[in-house]
Structure formats: C-alpha cells, structure tokens
CSV table of C-alpha atoms in Angstrom, one decimal:
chain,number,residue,atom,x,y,z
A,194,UNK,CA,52.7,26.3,-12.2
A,195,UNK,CA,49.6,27.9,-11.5
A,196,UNK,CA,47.2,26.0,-14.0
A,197,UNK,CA,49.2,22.5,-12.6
A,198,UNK,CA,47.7,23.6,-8.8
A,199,UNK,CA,44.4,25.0,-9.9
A,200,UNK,CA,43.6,21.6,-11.8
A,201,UNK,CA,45.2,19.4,-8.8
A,202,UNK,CA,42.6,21.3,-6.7
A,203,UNK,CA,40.0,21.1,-9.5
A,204,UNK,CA,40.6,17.1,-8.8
A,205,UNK,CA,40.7,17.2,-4.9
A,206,UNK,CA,37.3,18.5,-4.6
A,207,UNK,CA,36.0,16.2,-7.4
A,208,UNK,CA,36.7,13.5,-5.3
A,209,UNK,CA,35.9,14.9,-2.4
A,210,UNK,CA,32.1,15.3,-3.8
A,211,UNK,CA,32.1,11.9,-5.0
A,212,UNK,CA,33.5,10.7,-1.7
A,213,UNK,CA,30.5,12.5,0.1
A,214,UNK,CA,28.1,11.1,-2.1
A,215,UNK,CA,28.4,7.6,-1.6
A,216,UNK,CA,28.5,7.8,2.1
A,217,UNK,CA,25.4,9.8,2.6
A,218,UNK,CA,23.4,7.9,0.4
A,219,UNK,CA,23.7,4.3,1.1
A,220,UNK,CA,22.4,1.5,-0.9
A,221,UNK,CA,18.7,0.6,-0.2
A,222,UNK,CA,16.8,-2.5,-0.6
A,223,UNK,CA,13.3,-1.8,-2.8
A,224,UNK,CA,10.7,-1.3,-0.2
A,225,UNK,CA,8.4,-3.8,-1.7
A,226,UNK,CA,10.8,-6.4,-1.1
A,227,UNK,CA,11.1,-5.9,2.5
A,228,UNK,CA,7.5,-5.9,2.6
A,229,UNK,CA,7.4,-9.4,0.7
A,230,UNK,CA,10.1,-10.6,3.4
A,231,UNK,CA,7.7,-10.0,6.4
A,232,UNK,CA,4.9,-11.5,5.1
A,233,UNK,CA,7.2,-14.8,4.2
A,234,UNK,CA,8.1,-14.5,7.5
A,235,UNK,CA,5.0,-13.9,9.2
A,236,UNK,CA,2.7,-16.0,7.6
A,237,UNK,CA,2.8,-19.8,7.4
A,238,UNK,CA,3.0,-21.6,4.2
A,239,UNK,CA,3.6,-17.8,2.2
A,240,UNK,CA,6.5,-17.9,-0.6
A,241,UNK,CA,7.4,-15.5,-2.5
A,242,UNK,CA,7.8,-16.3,-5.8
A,243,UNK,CA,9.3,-13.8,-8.0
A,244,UNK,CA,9.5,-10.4,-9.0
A,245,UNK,CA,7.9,-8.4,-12.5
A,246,UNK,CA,7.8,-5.0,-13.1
A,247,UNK,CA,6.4,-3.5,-9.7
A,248,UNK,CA,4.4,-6.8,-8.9
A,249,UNK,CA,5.8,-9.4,-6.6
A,250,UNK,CA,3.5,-12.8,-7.3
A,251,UNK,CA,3.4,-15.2,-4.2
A,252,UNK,CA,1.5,-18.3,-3.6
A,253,UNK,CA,-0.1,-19.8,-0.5
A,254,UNK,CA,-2.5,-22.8,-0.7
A,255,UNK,CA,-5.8,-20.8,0.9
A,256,UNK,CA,-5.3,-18.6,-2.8
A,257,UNK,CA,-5.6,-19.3,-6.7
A,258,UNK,CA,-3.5,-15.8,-7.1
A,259,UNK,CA,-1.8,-13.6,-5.0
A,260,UNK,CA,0.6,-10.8,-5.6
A,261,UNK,CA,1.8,-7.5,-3.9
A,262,UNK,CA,1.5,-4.1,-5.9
A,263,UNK,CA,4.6,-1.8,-5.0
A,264,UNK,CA,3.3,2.6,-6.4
A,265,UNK,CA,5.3,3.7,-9.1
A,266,UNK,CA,5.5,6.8,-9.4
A,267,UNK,CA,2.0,8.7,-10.9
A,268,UNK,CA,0.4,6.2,-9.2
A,269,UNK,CA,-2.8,7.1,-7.0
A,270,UNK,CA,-2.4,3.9,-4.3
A,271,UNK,CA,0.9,3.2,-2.2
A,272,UNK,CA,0.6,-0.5,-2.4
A,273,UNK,CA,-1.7,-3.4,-3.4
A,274,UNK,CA,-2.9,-6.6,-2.0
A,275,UNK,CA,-4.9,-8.6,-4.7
A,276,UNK,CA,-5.8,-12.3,-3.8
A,277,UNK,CA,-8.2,-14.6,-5.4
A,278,UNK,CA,-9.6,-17.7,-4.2
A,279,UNK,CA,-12.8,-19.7,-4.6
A,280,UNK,CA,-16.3,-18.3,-5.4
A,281,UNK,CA,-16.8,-19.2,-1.8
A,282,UNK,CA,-13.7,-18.5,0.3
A,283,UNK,CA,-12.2,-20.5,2.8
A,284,UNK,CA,-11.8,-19.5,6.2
A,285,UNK,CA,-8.3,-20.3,5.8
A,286,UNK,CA,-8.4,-17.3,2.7
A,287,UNK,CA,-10.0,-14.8,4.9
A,288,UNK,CA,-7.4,-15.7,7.6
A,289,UNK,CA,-4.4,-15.1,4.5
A,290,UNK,CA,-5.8,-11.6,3.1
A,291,UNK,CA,-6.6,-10.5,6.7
A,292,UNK,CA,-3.0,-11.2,7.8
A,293,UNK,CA,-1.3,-10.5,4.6
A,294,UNK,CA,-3.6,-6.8,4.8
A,295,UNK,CA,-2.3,-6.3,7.9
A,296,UNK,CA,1.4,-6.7,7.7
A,297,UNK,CA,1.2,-4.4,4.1
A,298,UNK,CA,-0.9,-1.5,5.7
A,299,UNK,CA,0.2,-1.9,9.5
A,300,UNK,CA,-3.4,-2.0,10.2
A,301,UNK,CA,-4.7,-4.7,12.9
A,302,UNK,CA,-5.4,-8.0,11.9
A,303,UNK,CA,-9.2,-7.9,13.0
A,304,UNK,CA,-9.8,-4.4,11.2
A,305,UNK,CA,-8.9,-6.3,8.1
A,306,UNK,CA,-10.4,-8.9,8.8
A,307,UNK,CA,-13.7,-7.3,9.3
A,308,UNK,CA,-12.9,-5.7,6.0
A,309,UNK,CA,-12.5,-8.3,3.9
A,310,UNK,CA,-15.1,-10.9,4.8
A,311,UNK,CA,-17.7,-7.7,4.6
A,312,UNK,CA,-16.6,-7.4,1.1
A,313,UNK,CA,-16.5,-10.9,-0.2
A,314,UNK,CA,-19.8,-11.2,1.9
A,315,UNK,CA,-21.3,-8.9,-0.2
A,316,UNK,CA,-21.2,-9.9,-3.0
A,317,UNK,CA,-24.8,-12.1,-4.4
A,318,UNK,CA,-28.0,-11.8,-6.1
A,319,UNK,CA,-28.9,-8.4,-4.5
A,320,UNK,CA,-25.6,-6.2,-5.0
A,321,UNK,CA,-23.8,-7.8,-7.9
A,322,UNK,CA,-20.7,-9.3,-8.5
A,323,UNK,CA,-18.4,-5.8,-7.8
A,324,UNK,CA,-18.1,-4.4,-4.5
A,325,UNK,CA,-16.2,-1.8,-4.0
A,326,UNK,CA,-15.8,-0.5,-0.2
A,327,UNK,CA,-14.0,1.6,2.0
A,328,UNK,CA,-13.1,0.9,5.2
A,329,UNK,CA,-10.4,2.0,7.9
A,330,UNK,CA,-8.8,3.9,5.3
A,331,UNK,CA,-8.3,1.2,3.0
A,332,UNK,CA,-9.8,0.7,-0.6
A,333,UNK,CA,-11.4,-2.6,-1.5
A,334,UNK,CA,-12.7,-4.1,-4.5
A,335,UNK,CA,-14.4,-7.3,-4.4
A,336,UNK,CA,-15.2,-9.3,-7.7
A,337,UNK,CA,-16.4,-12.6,-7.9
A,338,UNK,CA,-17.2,-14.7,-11.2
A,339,UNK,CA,-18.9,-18.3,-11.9
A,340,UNK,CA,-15.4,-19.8,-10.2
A,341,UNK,CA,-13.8,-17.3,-8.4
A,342,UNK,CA,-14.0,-14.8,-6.1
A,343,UNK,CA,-11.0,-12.1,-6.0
A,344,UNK,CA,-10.0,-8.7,-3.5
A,345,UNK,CA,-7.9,-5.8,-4.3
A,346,UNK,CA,-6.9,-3.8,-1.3
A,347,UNK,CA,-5.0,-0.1,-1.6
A,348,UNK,CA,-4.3,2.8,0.3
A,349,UNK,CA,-4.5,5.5,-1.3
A,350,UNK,CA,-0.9,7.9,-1.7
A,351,UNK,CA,-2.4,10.7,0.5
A,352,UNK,CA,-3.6,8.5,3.8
C-alpha cells in the first residue's frame, strides 16, 4: 500500500514538472527569421528566399547577392549584412544596404547610409580594393573586384 502511493506521487509530480515546463517556456520563432520578415516588409521589391544553415539568402534587383548572417554560438558578430552589387553601385544599392542596415542593427537609416557609401567610396587606386571601417559601432568590410563591388556589415556580440 505504501510503495502503490509513494509511486502514484512519484507520477503526480512528474507531470506536474513537465506541465510547468511547457508553459513557461513557449515556442519561439528563430530570431533571424523575424529579422528577414521586417525587412520583406519594410523594403520594396525584398524576398526572401530561403534558409541554410544560419544564412537566410534574399534577392532585390539593386543587388547581385544578398543574404543575412544570424551568430551561432562562438561566434564574435551578432548578425551579418553582406550585399554585392556592381563595381560601381547604384544609388538604388546604397538606398537597399542602408535600409536593409538599418532595420538589422536598429541604427538610423542615414547613419548607415553615411556608412556604407564612405566604404564603397573608398575603395580605388589609392587605398586598394579592401576597406575595412568602423563606424557607429558597426563593422564594415568593403571589397570590390574587376565586376563587383561587395559589403559585409556586423556588430560585434559585445556592443
């Protein structure tokens, strides 16, 4: 009689834990896609296109290439914006990084701008074909070869 009520007890808080456990930790959508979502939403002409490993790929017409970074764990950056255009970019593509930057880092539009045309702008005869800046706490990379001209933007984990 007494092993029957200790193990009917045993049972009563086993699912009482497991009852706990699914209400307090509801199911979340991946952060990255929610950040894909917005930027769908909020710029014109942006799909998104599909999703590998911790890299969602979306196209636009201003871009050759673009894609969103999501950090893994270990990783030193939080996210990633890396587009890649013409060897001479559009005003259209400085309009897509700038707004796609700001939407990913919550960072106004004209900061990012600022940043992004000052790194592609860069980038000749006298300074080379990699840039890498820094500016309103965001990490950018410029690289440019005989066709194309591409930018990598991250914050790092810490900022």
């Amino acid at each position: 009689m007494i092993s029957r009520l200790h193990f009917r007890g045993a049972v009563i808080v086993a699912a009482a834990i497991t009852g706990l456990v699914t209400l307090t930790a509801p199911a979340r959508a991946d952060q990255c896609d929610d950040i894909a979502k917005q930027l769908a939403g909020g710029i014109d002409g942006l799909k998104v296109n599909f999703k590998a490993a911790n890299i969602i790929y979306l196209t636009h017409p201003a871009a050759k290439e673009l894609s969103l970074g999501c950090r893994t764990q270990g990783q030193a950056y939080s996210n990633e914006l890396y587009a890649k255009g013409d060897r001479k970019p559009t005003p259209q593509f400085y309009d897509l990084v700038a707004s796609a930057a700001a939407i990913i880092f919550t960072v106004t539009k004209d900061d990012t701008t600022t940043g992004a045309s000052r790194c592609l702008k860069r980038m000749g005869l006298l300074r080379g074909d990699k840039i890498t800046m820094r500016y309103k706490r965001l990490n950018m990379e410029c690289t440019r070869t005989k066709t194309d001209a591409a930018i990598a933007i991250t914050r790092p984990k810490d900022e």
